[in-house]
PDB file of C-alpha atoms and ligand atoms in Angstrom:
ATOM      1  CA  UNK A   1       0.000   0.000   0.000  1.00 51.00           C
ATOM      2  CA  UNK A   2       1.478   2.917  -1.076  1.00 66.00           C
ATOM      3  CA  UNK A   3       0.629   6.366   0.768  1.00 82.00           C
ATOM      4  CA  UNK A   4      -0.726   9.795  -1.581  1.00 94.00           C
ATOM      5  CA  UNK A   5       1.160  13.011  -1.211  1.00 95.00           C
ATOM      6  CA  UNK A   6      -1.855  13.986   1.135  1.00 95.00           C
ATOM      7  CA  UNK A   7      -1.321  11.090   3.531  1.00 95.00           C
ATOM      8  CA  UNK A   8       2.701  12.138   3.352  1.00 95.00           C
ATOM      9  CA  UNK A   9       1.951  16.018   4.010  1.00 93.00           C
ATOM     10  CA  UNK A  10      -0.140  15.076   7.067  1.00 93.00           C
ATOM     11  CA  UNK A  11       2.636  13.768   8.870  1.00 94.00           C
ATOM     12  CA  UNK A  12       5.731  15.902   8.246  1.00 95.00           C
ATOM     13  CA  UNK A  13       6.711  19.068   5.795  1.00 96.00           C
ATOM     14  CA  UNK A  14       6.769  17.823   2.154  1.00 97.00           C
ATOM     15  CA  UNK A  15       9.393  19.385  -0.177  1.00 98.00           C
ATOM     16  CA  UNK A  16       8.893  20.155  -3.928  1.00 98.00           C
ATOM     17  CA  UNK A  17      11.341  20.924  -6.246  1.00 98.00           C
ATOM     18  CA  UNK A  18      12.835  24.518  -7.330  1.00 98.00           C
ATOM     19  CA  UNK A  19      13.017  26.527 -10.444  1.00 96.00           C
ATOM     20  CA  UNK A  20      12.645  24.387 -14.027  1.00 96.00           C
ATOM     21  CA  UNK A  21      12.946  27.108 -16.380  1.00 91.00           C
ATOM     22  CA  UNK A  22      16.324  28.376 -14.963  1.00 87.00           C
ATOM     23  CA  UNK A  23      17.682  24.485 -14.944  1.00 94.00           C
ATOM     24  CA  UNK A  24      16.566  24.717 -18.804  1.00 94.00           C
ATOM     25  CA  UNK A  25      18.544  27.097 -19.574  1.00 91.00           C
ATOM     26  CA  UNK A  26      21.820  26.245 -17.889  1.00 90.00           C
ATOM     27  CA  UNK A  27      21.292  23.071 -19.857  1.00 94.00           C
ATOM     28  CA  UNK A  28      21.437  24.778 -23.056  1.00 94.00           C
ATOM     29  CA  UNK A  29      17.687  25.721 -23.688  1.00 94.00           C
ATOM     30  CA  UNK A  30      17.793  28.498 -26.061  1.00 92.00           C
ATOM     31  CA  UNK A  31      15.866  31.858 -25.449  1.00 85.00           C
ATOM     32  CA  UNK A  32      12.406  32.065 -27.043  1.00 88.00           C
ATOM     33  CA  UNK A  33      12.138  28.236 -27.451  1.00 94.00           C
ATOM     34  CA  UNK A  34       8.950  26.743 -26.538  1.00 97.00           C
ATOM     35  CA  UNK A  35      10.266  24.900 -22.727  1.00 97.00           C
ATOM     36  CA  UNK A  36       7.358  22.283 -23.534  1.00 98.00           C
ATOM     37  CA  UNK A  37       8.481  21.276 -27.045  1.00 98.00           C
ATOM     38  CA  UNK A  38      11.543  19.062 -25.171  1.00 98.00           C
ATOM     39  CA  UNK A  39       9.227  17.030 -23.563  1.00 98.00           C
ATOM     40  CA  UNK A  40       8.669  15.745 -26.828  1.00 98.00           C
ATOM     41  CA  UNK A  41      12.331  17.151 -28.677  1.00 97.00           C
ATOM     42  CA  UNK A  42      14.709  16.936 -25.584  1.00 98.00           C
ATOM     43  CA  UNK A  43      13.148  13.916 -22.943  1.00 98.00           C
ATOM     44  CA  UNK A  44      16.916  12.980 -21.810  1.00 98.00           C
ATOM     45  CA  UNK A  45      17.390  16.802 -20.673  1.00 98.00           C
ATOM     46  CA  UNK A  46      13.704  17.098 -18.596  1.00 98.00           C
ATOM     47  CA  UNK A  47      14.392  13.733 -17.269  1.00 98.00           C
ATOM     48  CA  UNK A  48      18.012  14.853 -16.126  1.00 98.00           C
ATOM     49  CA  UNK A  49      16.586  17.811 -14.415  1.00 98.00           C
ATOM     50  CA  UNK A  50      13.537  15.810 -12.676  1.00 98.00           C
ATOM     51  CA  UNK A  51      16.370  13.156 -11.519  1.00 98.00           C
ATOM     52  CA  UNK A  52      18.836  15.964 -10.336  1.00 98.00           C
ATOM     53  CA  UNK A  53      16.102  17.267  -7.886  1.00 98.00           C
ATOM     54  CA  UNK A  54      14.848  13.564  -6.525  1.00 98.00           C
ATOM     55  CA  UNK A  55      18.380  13.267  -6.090  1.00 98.00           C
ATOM     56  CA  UNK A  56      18.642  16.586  -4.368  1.00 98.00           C
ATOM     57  CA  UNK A  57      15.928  15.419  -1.795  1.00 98.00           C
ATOM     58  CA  UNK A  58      12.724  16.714  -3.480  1.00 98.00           C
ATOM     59  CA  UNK A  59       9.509  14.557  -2.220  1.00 98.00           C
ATOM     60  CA  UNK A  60       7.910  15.429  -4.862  1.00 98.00           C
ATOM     61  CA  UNK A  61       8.584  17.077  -8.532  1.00 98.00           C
ATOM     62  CA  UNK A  62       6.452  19.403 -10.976  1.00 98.00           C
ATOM     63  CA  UNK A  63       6.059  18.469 -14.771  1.00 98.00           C
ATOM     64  CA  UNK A  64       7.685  20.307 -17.442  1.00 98.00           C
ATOM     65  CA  UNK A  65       4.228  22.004 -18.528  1.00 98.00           C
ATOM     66  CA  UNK A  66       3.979  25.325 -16.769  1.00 98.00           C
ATOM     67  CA  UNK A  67       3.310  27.338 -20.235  1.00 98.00           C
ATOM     68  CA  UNK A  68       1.667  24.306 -21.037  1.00 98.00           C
ATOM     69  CA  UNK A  69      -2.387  25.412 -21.653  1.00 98.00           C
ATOM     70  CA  UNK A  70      -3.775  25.490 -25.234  1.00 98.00           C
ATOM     71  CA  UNK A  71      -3.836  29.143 -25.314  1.00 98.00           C
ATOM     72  CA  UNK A  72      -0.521  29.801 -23.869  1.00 98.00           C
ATOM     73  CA  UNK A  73       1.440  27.128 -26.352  1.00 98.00           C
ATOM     74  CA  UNK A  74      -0.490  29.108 -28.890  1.00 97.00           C
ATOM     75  CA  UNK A  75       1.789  32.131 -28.688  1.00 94.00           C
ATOM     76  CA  UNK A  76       4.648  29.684 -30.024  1.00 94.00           C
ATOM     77  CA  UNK A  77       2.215  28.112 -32.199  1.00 95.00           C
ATOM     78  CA  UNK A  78       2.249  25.065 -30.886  1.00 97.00           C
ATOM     79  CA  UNK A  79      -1.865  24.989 -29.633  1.00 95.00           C
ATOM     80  CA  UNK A  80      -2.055  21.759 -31.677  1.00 97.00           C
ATOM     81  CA  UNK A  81       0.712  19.843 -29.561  1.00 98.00           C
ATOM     82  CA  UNK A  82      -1.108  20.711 -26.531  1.00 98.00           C
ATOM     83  CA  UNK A  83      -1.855  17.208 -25.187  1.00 98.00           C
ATOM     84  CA  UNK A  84       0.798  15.701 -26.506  1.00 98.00           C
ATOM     85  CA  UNK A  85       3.122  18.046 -24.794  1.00 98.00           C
ATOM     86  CA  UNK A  86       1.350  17.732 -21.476  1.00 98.00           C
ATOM     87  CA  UNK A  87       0.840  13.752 -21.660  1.00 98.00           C
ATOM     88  CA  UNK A  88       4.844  13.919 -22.465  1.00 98.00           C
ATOM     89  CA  UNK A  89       5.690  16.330 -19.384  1.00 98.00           C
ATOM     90  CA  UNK A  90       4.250  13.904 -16.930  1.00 98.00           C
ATOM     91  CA  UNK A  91       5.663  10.485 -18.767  1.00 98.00           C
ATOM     92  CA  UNK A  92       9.207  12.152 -18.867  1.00 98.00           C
ATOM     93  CA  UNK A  93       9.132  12.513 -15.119  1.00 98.00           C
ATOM     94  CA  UNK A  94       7.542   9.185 -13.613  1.00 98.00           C
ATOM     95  CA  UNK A  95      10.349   7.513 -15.698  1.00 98.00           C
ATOM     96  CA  UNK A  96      12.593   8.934 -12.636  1.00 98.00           C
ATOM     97  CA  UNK A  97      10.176   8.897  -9.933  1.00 98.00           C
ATOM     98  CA  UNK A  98      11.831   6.785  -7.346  1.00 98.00           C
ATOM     99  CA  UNK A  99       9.549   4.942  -4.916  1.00 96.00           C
ATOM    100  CA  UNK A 100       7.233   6.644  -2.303  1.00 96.00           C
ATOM    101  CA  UNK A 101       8.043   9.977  -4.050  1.00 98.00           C
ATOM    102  CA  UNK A 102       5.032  11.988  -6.543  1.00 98.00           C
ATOM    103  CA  UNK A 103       4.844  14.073  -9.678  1.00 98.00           C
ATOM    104  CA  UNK A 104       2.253  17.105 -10.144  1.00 98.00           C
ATOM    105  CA  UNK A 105       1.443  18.400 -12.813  1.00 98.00           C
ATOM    106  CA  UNK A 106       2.420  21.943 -13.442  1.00 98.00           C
ATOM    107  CA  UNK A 107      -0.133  24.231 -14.880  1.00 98.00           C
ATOM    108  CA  UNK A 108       0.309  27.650 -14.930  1.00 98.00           C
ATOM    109  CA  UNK A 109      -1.319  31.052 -16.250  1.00 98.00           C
ATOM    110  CA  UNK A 110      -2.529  31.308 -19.880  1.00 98.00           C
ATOM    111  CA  UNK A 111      -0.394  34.562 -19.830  1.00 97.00           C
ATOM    112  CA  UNK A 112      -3.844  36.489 -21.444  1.00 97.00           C
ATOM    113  CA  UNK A 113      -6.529  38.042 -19.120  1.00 98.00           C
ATOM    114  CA  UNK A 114     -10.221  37.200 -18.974  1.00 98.00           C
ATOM    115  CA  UNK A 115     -13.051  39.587 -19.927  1.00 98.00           C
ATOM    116  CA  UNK A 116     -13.429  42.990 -19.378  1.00 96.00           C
ATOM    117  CA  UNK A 117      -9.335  43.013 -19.033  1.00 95.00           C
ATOM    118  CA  UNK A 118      -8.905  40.917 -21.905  1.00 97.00           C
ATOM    119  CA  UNK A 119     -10.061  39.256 -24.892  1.00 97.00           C
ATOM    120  CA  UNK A 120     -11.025  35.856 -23.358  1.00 98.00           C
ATOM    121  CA  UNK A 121     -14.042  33.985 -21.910  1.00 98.00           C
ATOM    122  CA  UNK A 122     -14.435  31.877 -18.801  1.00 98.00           C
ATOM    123  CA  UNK A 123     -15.110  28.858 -21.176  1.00 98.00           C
ATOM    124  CA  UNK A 124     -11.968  29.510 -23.333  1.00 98.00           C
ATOM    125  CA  UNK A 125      -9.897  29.315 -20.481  1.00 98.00           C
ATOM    126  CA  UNK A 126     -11.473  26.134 -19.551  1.00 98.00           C
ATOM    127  CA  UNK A 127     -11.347  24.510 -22.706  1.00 98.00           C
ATOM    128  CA  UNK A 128      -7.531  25.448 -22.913  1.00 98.00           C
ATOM    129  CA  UNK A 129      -6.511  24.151 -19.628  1.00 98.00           C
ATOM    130  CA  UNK A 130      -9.131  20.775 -19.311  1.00 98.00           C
ATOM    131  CA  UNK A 131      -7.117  19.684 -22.756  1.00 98.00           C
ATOM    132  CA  UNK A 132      -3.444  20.657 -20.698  1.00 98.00           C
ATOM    133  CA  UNK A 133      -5.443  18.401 -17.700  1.00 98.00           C
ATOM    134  CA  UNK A 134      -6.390  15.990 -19.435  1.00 98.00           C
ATOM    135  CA  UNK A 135      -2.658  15.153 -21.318  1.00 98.00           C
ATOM    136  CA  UNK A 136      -0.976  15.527 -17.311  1.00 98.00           C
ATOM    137  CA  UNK A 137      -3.307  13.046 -15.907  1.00 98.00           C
ATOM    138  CA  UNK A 138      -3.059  10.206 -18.946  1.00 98.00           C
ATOM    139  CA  UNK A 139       0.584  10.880 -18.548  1.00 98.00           C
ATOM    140  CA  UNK A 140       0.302   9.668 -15.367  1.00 98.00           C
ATOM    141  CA  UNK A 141       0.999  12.461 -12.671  1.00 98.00           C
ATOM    142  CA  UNK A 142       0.157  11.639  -8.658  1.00 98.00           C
ATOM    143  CA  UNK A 143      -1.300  15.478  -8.322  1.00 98.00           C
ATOM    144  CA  UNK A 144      -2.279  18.748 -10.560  1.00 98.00           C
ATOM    145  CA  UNK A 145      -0.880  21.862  -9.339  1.00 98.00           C
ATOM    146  CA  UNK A 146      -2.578  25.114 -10.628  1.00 98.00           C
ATOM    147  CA  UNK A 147       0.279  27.053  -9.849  1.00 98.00           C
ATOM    148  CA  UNK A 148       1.757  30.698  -9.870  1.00 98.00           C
ATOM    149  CA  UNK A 149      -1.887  32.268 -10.962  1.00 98.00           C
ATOM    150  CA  UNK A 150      -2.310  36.072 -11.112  1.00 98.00           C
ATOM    151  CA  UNK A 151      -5.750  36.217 -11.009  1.00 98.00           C
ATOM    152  CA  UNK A 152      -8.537  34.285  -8.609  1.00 98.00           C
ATOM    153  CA  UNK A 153     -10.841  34.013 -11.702  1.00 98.00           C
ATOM    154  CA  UNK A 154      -8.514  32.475 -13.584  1.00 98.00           C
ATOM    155  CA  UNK A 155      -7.470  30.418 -11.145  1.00 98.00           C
ATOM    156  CA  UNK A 156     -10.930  28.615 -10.589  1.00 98.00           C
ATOM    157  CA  UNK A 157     -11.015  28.346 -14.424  1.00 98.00           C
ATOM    158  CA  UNK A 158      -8.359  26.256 -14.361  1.00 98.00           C
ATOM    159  CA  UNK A 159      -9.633  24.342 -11.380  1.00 98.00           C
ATOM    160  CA  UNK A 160     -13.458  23.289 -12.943  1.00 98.00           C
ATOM    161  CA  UNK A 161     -11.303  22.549 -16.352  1.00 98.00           C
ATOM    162  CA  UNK A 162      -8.821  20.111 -13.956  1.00 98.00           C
ATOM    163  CA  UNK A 163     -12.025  18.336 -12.171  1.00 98.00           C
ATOM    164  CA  UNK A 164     -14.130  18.075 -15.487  1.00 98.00           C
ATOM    165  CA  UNK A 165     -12.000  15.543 -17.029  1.00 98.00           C
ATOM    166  CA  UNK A 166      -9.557  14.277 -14.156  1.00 98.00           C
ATOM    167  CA  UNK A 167     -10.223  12.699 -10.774  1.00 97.00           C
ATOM    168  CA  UNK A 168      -6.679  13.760  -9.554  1.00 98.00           C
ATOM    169  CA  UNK A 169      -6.531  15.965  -6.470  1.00 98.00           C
ATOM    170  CA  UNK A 170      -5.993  19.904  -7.400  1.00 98.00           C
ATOM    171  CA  UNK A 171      -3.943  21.663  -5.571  1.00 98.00           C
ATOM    172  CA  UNK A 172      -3.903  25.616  -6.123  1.00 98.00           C
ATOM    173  CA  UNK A 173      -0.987  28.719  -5.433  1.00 98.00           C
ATOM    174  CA  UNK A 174      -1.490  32.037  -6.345  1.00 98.00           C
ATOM    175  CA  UNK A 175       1.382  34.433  -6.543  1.00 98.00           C
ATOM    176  CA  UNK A 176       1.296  37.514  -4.666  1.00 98.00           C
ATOM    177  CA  UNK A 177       3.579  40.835  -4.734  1.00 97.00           C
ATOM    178  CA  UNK A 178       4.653  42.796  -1.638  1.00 96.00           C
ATOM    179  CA  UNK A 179       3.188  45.653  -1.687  1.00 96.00           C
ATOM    180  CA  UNK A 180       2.911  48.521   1.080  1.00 96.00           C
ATOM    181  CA  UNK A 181      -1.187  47.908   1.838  1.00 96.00           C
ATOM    182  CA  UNK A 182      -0.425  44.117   2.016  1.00 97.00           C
ATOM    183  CA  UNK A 183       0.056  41.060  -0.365  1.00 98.00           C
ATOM    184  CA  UNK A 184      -2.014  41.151  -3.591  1.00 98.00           C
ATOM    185  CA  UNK A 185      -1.978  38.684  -7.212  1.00 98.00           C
ATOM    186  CA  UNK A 186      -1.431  41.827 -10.413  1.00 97.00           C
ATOM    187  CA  UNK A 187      -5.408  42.108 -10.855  1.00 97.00           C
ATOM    188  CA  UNK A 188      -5.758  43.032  -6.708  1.00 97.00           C
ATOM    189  CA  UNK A 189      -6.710  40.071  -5.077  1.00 98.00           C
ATOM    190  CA  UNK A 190      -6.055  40.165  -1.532  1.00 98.00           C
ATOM    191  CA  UNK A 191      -4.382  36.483   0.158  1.00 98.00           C
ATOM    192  CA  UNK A 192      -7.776  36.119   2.258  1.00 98.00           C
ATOM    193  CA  UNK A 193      -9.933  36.546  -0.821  1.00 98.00           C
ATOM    194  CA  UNK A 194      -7.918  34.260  -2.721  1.00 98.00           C
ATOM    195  CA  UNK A 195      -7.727  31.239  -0.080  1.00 98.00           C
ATOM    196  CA  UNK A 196     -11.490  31.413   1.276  1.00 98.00           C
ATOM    197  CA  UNK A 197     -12.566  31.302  -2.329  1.00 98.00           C
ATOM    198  CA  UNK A 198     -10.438  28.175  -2.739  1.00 98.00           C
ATOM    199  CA  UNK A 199     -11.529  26.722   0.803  1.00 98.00           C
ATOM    200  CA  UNK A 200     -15.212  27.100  -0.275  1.00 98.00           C
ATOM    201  CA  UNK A 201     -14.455  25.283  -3.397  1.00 98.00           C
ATOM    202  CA  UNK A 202     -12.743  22.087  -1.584  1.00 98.00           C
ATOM    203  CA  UNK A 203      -9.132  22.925  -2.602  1.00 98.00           C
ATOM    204  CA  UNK A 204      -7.447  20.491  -0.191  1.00 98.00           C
ATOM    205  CA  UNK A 205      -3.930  22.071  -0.531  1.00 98.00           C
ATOM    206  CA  UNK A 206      -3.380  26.060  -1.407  1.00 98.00           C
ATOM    207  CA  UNK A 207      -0.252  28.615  -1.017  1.00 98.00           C
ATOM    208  CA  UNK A 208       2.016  30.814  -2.804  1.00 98.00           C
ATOM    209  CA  UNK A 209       4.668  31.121  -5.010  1.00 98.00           C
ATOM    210  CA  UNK A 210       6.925  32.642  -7.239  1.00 97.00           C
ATOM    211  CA  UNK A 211       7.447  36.693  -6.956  1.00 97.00           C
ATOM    212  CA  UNK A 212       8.719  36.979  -3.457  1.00 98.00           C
ATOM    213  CA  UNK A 213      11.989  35.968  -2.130  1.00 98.00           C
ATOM    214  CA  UNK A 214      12.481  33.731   1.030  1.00 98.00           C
ATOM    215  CA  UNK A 215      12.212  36.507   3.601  1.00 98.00           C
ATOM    216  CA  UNK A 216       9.057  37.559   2.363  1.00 98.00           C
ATOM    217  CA  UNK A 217       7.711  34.318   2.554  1.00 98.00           C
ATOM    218  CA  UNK A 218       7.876  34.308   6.202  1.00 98.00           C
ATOM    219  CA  UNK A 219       5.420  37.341   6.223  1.00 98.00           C
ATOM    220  CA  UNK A 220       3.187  35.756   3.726  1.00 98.00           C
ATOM    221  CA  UNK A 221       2.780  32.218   5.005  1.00 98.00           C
ATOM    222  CA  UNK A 222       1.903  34.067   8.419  1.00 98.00           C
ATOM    223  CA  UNK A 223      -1.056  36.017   6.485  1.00 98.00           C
ATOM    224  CA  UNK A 224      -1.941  32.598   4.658  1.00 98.00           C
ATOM    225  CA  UNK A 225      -1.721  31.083   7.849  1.00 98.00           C
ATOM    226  CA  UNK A 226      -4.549  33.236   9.615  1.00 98.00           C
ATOM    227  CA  UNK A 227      -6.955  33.627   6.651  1.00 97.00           C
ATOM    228  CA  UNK A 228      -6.942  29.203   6.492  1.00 98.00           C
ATOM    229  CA  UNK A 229      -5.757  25.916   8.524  1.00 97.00           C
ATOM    230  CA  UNK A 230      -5.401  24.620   5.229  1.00 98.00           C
ATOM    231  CA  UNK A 231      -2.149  22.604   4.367  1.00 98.00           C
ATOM    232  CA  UNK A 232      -0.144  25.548   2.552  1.00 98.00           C
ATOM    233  CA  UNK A 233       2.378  25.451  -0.284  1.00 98.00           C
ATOM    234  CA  UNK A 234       5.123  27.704   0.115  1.00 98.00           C
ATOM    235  CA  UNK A 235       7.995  28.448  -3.033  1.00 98.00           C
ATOM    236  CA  UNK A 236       9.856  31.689  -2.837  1.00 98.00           C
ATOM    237  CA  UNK A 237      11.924  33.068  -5.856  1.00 97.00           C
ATOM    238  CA  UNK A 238      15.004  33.208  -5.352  1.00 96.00           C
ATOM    239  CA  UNK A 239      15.065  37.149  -4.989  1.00 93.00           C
ATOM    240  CA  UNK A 240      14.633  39.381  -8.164  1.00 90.00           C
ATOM    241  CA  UNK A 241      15.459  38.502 -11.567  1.00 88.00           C
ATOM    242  CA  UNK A 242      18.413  40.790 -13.192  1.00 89.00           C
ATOM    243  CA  UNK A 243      20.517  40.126 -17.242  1.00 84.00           C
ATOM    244  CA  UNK A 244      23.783  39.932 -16.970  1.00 81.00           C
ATOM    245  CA  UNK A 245      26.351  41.653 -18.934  1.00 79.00           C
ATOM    246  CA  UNK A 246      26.233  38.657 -20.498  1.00 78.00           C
ATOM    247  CA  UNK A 247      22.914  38.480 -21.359  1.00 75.00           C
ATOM    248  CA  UNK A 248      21.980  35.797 -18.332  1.00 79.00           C
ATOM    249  CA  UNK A 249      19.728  36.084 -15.877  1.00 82.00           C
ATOM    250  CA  UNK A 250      20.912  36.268 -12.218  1.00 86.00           C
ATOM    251  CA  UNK A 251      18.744  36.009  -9.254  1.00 91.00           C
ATOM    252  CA  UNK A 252      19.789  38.710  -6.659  1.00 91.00           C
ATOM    253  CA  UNK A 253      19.739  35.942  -3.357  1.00 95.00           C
ATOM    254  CA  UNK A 254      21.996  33.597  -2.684  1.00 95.00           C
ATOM    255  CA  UNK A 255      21.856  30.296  -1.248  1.00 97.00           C
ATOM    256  CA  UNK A 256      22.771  30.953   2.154  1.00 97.00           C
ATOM    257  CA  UNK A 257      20.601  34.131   2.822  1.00 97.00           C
ATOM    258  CA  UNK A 258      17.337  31.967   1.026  1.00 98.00           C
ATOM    259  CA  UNK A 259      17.755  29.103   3.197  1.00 98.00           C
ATOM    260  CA  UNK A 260      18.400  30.876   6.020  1.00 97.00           C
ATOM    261  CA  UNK A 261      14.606  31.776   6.285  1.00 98.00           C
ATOM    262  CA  UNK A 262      13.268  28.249   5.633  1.00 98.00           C
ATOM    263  CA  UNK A 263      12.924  27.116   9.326  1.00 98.00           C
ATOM    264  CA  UNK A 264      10.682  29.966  10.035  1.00 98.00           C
ATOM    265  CA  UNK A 265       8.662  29.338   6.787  1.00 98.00           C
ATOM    266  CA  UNK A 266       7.634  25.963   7.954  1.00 98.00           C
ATOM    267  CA  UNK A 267       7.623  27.299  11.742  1.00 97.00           C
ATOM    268  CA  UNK A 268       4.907  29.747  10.251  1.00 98.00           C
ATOM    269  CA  UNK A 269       3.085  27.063   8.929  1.00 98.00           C
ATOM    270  CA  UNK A 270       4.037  26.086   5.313  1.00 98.00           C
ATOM    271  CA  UNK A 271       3.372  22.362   5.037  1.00 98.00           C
ATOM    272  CA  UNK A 272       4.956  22.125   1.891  1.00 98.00           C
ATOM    273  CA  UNK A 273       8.238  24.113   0.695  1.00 98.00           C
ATOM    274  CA  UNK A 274      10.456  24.368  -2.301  1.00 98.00           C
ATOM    275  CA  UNK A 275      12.172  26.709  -4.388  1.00 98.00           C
ATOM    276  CA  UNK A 276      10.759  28.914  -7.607  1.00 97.00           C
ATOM    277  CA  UNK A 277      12.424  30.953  -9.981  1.00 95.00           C
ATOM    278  CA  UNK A 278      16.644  31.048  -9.791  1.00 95.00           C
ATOM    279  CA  UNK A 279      16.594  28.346  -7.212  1.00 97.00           C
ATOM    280  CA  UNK A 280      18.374  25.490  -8.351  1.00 97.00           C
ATOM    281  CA  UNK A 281      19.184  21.306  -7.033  1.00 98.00           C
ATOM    282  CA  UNK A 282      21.492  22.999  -4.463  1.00 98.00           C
ATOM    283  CA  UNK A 283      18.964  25.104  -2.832  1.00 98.00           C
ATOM    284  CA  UNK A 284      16.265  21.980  -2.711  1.00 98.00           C
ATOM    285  CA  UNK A 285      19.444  19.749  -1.062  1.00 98.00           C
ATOM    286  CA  UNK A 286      20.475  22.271   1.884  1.00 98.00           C
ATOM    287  CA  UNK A 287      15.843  22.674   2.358  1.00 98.00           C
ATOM    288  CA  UNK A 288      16.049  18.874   2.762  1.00 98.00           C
ATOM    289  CA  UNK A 289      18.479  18.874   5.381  1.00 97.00           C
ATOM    290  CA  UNK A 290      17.062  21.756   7.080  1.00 96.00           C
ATOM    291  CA  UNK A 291      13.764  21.152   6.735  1.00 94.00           C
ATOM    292  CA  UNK A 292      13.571  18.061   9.305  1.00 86.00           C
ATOM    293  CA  UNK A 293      15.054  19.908  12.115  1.00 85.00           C
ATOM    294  CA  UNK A 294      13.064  23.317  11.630  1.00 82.00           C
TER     295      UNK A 294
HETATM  296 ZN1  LIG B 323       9.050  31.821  -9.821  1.00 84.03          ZN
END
């Protein structure tokens, strides 16, 4: 008998894996490619990055499919690949899933904006991401993740597309920016707002990611914390993004001063941790030797 991800996060902090796109690149992923298309052109690189963060300690790893809805593979003309793409993502990683650990399947924002902010419906935003759901679950992911959303209604688009054709569990993070008045996603929706909506629609796990760096974290798990006893996903960016002289992007905190906040993360009641954008296999393998002592 084999336990689920929920049975694991019920008895001890879980750790997820950190940033994908970043590990990409270092691996040679060229700028303005579509990061999907590997799953399909490139499996021996996705799989190398998946096995680098099992290795690294991660309980559980996300699928290569974050830009991976109909309508945001469209902007690289790829809509058609869609399932494909997504069915790949999660087949790449369980070839390197390791016993008693997971896979989730990574979906992220369509990039666009609904109606009267943008061009698109509520049922074009469900179409787009049931078809991503549909390829991540007959791939054969443990868990979807609607991750790293911007806005609540797009959000709960994503999570009525995820239950209408999968019976996986959905899990659900918004990302939030720092902002004098409080925390609040780009189209203003407060943390409270966000994770009652989600509560009242039977989200079993919720958080944040992306946008804020570690020590920010701390401050946002605590607001998470009082507006839900929810489990809670925590992922902090590995500070803000900068281009070298060389044309790479840097992240502006190191690994010392990010993991340096993780104990009170989980203290503050994050149930779940990993890394986001510029945090690498390093990062995850000091979290997982921190993370049982914090
Ligand atoms: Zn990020």
């Amino acid at each position: 008998m084999t336990s689920s991800f929920l049975d694991v996060l019920k008895k001890r902090a879980v750790l997820l894996d950190g940033g994908f796109g970043t590990e990409l690149i270092r691996h040679g992923f060229p700028q303005g490619a579509c990061p999907e298309s590997w799953n399909v052109d490139k499996p021996q690189t996705v799989r190398k990055i998946h096995q680098d963060y099992f290795k690294a300690g991660s309980d559980a790893v996300l699928t290569n499919s974050f830009g991976g809805s109909r309508i945001k593979l469209a902007s690289r003309g790829f809509e058609d690949r869609c399932y494909d793409f997504n069915r790949a993502a999660a087949v790449v990683a369980n070839k390197v899933k390791p016993g008693g650990r997971f896979v989730g399947g990574s979906m992220g924002p369509t990039g666009k904006f609904l109606k009267p902010h943008g061009e698109y419906s509520e049922e074009e935003f469900e179409a787009a991401f049931a078809e991503q759901a549909r390829g991540l679950t007959d791939g054969g992911v443990d868990f979807l993740l609607i991750e790293t959303q911007y806005d609540l209604r797009e959000a709960l688009c994503a999570l009525r597309a995820a239950r209408a054709v999968s019976s996986l569990p959905v899990f659900v993070t918004m990302t939030f920016s720092h902002l004098p008045r409080g925390f609040f996603t780009l189209m203003g929706n407060s943390v409270s707002a966000c994770l009652r909506e989600l509560e009242k629609n039977s989200v079993p796990v919720v958080g944040a990611n992306c946008t804020v760096n570690s020590r920010e974290m701390v401050e946002l798990v605590k607001v998470m914390r009082e507006a839900t006893s929810l489990p809670l996903i925590a992922q902090a960016n590995a500070g803000k993004p900068s281009l070298s002289v060389e044309g790479r992007v840097t992240y502006s905190q190191d690994l010392e001063d990010y993991v340096r906040y993780v104990p009170e993360i989980v203290r503050s009641g994050a149930n779940v941790v990993g890394g986001c954008c510029g945090t690498d296999p390093d990062y995850i393998r000091e979290m997982a030797r921190i993370i049982p002592k914090a």
